[in-house]
């Protein structure tokens, strides 16, 4: 049985006080949570501060980006070794906002995936189609294409101990989440695509859904067999709401055992 995973992606939000407030409430709310892995991914500049507040809790630290180099003359970048050094665990790559606003290509994302694996950090590979691709029935082809970029370059073993986050672009930050049954179909497709190369990895890989997840819809996603967790944006900025999402995830998945 896969342990559910809930990650809060804070995006470009927060300040020192918010980091302190949110983590204090979350720690308190999630003190006794079992059977659910939880992480938060604050902005880079607050990672070390967040880590200090998370010390001794079950909430892991995530990051929203990584550079493709480990060190050197790359002004403004943050390396996988640095993320490892400050205690991050899950690193979000391939997010549609970076693909769109920073023109990140699949080839570039492959390099990020590869460098994370060299230092044993867990890539959270975001994939997903835009609205036009969704309407024209290309969802599975887009997901396969984005996964194949990694598979073709790094091989199936690279997917050991990793996370895929299926995030339909039209559902991100819009309040218009995808239909849970539809998401289940896509997740099943993703898992069977991985299974063609390695059945054990396909059974172990965590496939999250992301896109306007909130307290009211999270259970409908997590009752689905192949939805192992959620990547939460906006709703992760309210500590009580995020904690409630985690509690629902733990309860819903515990019933599936
Ligand atoms: P959202 O963002 O929950 O605000 O839709 C999700 C994401 O971008 O990961």
XYZ file of C-alpha atoms and ligand atoms in Angstrom:
266
model
C 0.000 0.000 0.000
C 1.316 3.419 -0.967
C 1.431 5.994 1.817
C -0.461 9.124 0.719
C 1.572 12.276 0.169
C 0.285 15.828 0.553
C 2.576 18.687 -0.461
C 1.850 22.379 -0.025
C 3.333 24.525 -2.789
C 3.465 28.062 -1.412
C 4.656 29.506 -4.726
C 5.722 33.172 -4.412
C 3.977 33.797 -1.101
C 4.963 34.346 2.501
C 7.287 36.283 4.750
C 9.140 35.481 7.975
C 6.028 35.931 10.109
C 3.859 33.801 7.812
C 6.465 31.021 7.789
C 6.419 31.011 11.569
C 2.625 31.273 11.917
C 1.749 28.642 9.324
C 4.246 26.082 10.565
C 3.297 26.603 14.213
C -0.375 25.919 13.456
C 0.365 23.010 11.108
C 2.661 21.320 13.618
C 0.030 21.611 16.263
C -2.820 20.379 14.050
C -0.797 17.495 12.628
C 0.903 16.368 15.846
C -0.670 12.947 15.825
C -1.079 12.373 12.118
C -0.137 8.901 10.959
C -0.258 7.173 7.587
C 0.216 10.328 5.570
C 3.421 11.939 4.390
C 3.316 15.723 4.460
C 5.625 18.397 3.091
C 5.601 22.125 2.518
C 7.535 23.938 -0.183
C 8.026 27.578 0.819
C 10.001 30.060 -1.319
C 13.745 29.318 -1.466
C 14.725 32.236 0.738
C 12.661 30.855 3.628
C 13.697 27.205 3.363
C 16.277 27.317 6.152
C 13.938 29.257 8.417
C 11.104 26.831 7.673
C 13.395 23.888 8.371
C 14.241 25.298 11.788
C 10.531 25.581 12.667
C 9.838 22.081 11.306
C 12.573 20.474 13.425
C 11.201 17.514 15.366
C 7.911 17.411 13.432
C 6.758 14.908 10.827
C 6.346 17.594 8.200
C 9.068 17.416 5.570
C 10.609 20.298 3.690
C 10.170 20.702 -0.051
C 11.488 23.197 -2.580
C 9.914 24.665 -5.685
C 12.909 24.557 -7.999
C 16.525 23.489 -8.458
C 19.305 24.403 -10.857
C 20.745 21.924 -13.334
C 24.290 22.435 -11.989
C 25.757 21.414 -8.641
C 28.091 24.411 -8.287
C 29.952 27.016 -10.285
C 29.433 30.350 -12.009
C 25.633 30.315 -12.227
C 24.523 33.568 -10.636
C 21.270 33.450 -8.756
C 20.841 29.674 -8.796
C 20.328 27.117 -6.009
C 21.844 23.642 -6.342
C 20.563 20.213 -5.404
C 23.469 19.854 -2.959
C 22.430 23.079 -1.229
C 18.842 21.876 -0.966
C 20.085 18.597 0.468
C 22.401 20.486 2.826
C 19.576 22.494 4.396
C 17.378 19.404 4.740
C 14.907 19.568 1.843
C 13.448 16.262 0.688
C 10.910 16.765 -2.127
C 11.767 19.060 -5.039
C 9.063 20.236 -7.420
C 10.207 20.319 -11.038
C 8.380 20.806 -14.321
C 5.624 22.908 -12.787
C 3.522 24.465 -15.539
C 4.233 27.938 -14.179
C 7.952 27.358 -14.752
C 7.341 25.693 -18.107
C 5.288 28.748 -19.143
C 6.915 31.783 -17.488
C 10.507 30.530 -17.571
C 10.241 28.627 -20.838
C 11.515 25.428 -19.231
C 11.654 22.626 -21.793
C 11.344 18.895 -21.238
C 15.086 18.574 -21.949
C 15.832 21.084 -19.184
C 13.489 19.308 -16.771
C 15.274 16.004 -17.508
C 18.517 17.639 -16.320
C 16.843 18.771 -13.092
C 15.434 15.287 -12.529
C 18.878 13.752 -13.115
C 20.736 16.106 -10.778
C 18.229 15.507 -7.971
C 18.773 11.774 -8.275
C 22.536 12.210 -7.907
C 22.072 13.625 -4.399
C 19.123 11.407 -3.426
C 16.471 14.090 -3.374
C 12.949 13.176 -4.462
C 11.784 14.822 -7.692
C 8.110 15.766 -7.812
C 7.683 15.804 -11.574
C 4.724 17.940 -12.615
C 3.043 17.046 -15.872
C -0.254 17.903 -17.480
C -2.125 19.283 -20.453
C -3.507 22.723 -21.181
C -7.159 23.425 -21.859
C -6.932 23.172 -25.654
C -5.054 19.872 -25.402
C -7.661 18.635 -22.955
C -10.540 19.587 -25.241
C -8.908 17.892 -28.213
C -8.377 14.639 -26.301
C -4.593 14.845 -26.051
C -4.279 14.518 -22.269
C -2.752 11.037 -22.236
C -0.416 11.784 -25.140
C 0.901 14.915 -23.397
C 1.444 13.062 -20.111
C 3.208 10.196 -21.902
C 5.394 12.651 -23.806
C 6.470 14.463 -20.636
C 7.219 11.183 -18.833
C 9.032 9.740 -21.854
C 11.443 12.675 -21.834
C 12.726 11.307 -18.502
C 12.398 7.641 -19.458
C 14.258 7.975 -22.750
C 17.138 9.892 -21.193
C 17.480 8.427 -17.697
C 15.766 5.033 -17.931
C 12.995 3.566 -15.827
C 15.172 3.105 -12.723
C 15.279 6.894 -12.352
C 11.598 6.702 -11.335
C 12.382 4.649 -8.233
C 11.316 6.615 -5.146
C 9.888 9.549 -7.076
C 6.614 11.428 -7.327
C 4.617 12.407 -10.392
C 2.112 15.220 -9.950
C -0.574 15.279 -12.609
C -1.698 18.894 -12.812
C -4.007 19.849 -15.667
C -2.927 23.426 -16.363
C -6.498 24.692 -16.699
C -7.258 23.495 -13.165
C -4.343 25.276 -11.455
C -5.373 28.290 -9.421
C -8.685 28.562 -11.251
C -11.032 27.061 -8.674
C -12.108 24.701 -11.476
C -10.721 21.314 -10.445
C -10.787 18.337 -12.778
C -13.403 15.583 -12.387
C -12.067 12.931 -9.966
C -13.123 10.065 -12.285
C -11.324 11.736 -15.164
C -8.205 12.233 -13.032
C -8.338 8.576 -11.970
C -8.365 7.578 -15.655
C -5.273 9.693 -16.327
C -3.476 8.391 -13.227
C -4.260 4.821 -14.227
C -2.873 5.557 -17.660
C 0.313 7.047 -16.134
C 0.784 4.017 -13.879
C 0.247 1.563 -16.722
C 2.647 3.553 -18.890
C 5.332 3.159 -16.208
C 4.357 -0.516 -15.771
C 5.265 -1.224 -19.382
C 8.879 -0.672 -18.305
C 8.850 -1.850 -14.695
C 5.880 -3.211 -12.832
C 7.392 -2.864 -9.334
C 8.172 0.823 -9.870
C 4.682 1.445 -11.252
C 3.170 0.022 -8.059
C 5.441 2.059 -5.807
C 5.471 5.460 -7.529
C 3.364 8.172 -5.911
C 1.017 9.919 -8.345
C -0.462 13.123 -6.948
C -3.215 15.253 -8.373
C -2.906 19.043 -8.321
C -5.247 21.798 -9.424
C -7.668 23.701 -7.169
C -7.636 21.066 -4.432
C -9.499 22.170 -1.302
C -11.225 20.763 1.765
C -14.458 20.075 -0.066
C -13.073 18.166 -3.043
C -9.974 16.396 -1.687
C -11.794 13.248 -0.489
C -13.384 12.720 -3.914
C -9.919 12.590 -5.428
C -8.338 10.402 -2.812
C -11.005 7.696 -2.861
C -9.749 6.923 -6.364
C -7.379 3.954 -6.444
C -4.552 5.603 -8.377
C -4.633 9.056 -6.778
C -2.009 8.757 -4.045
C -1.941 12.298 -2.818
C -2.366 15.934 -3.705
C -0.176 18.903 -4.562
C -1.894 21.895 -3.043
C -1.255 25.508 -4.028
C -3.637 28.208 -2.794
C -5.225 26.105 -0.050
C -1.814 25.371 1.477
C -1.469 29.012 2.535
C -4.128 28.584 5.200
C -2.622 26.368 7.881
C -5.926 25.008 9.250
C -7.203 24.262 5.756
C -3.976 22.531 4.740
C -3.948 20.500 7.958
C -7.555 19.464 7.349
C -6.664 18.330 3.816
C -3.892 16.173 5.291
C -6.262 14.679 7.874
C -8.829 13.867 5.175
C -6.101 12.260 3.044
C -4.972 10.055 5.932
C -8.548 8.994 6.763
C -9.654 8.311 3.190
C -6.559 6.291 2.316
C -6.639 4.327 5.582
C -10.097 3.056 4.586
C -8.711 1.670 1.328
C -6.260 -0.681 3.041
P -3.676 25.384 -6.797
O -2.183 25.131 -7.311
O -3.959 24.377 -5.726
O -3.679 26.812 -6.304
O -4.580 25.187 -7.986
C -1.685 23.832 -7.469
C -0.289 23.849 -8.004
O 0.058 24.734 -8.795
O 0.528 22.985 -7.625
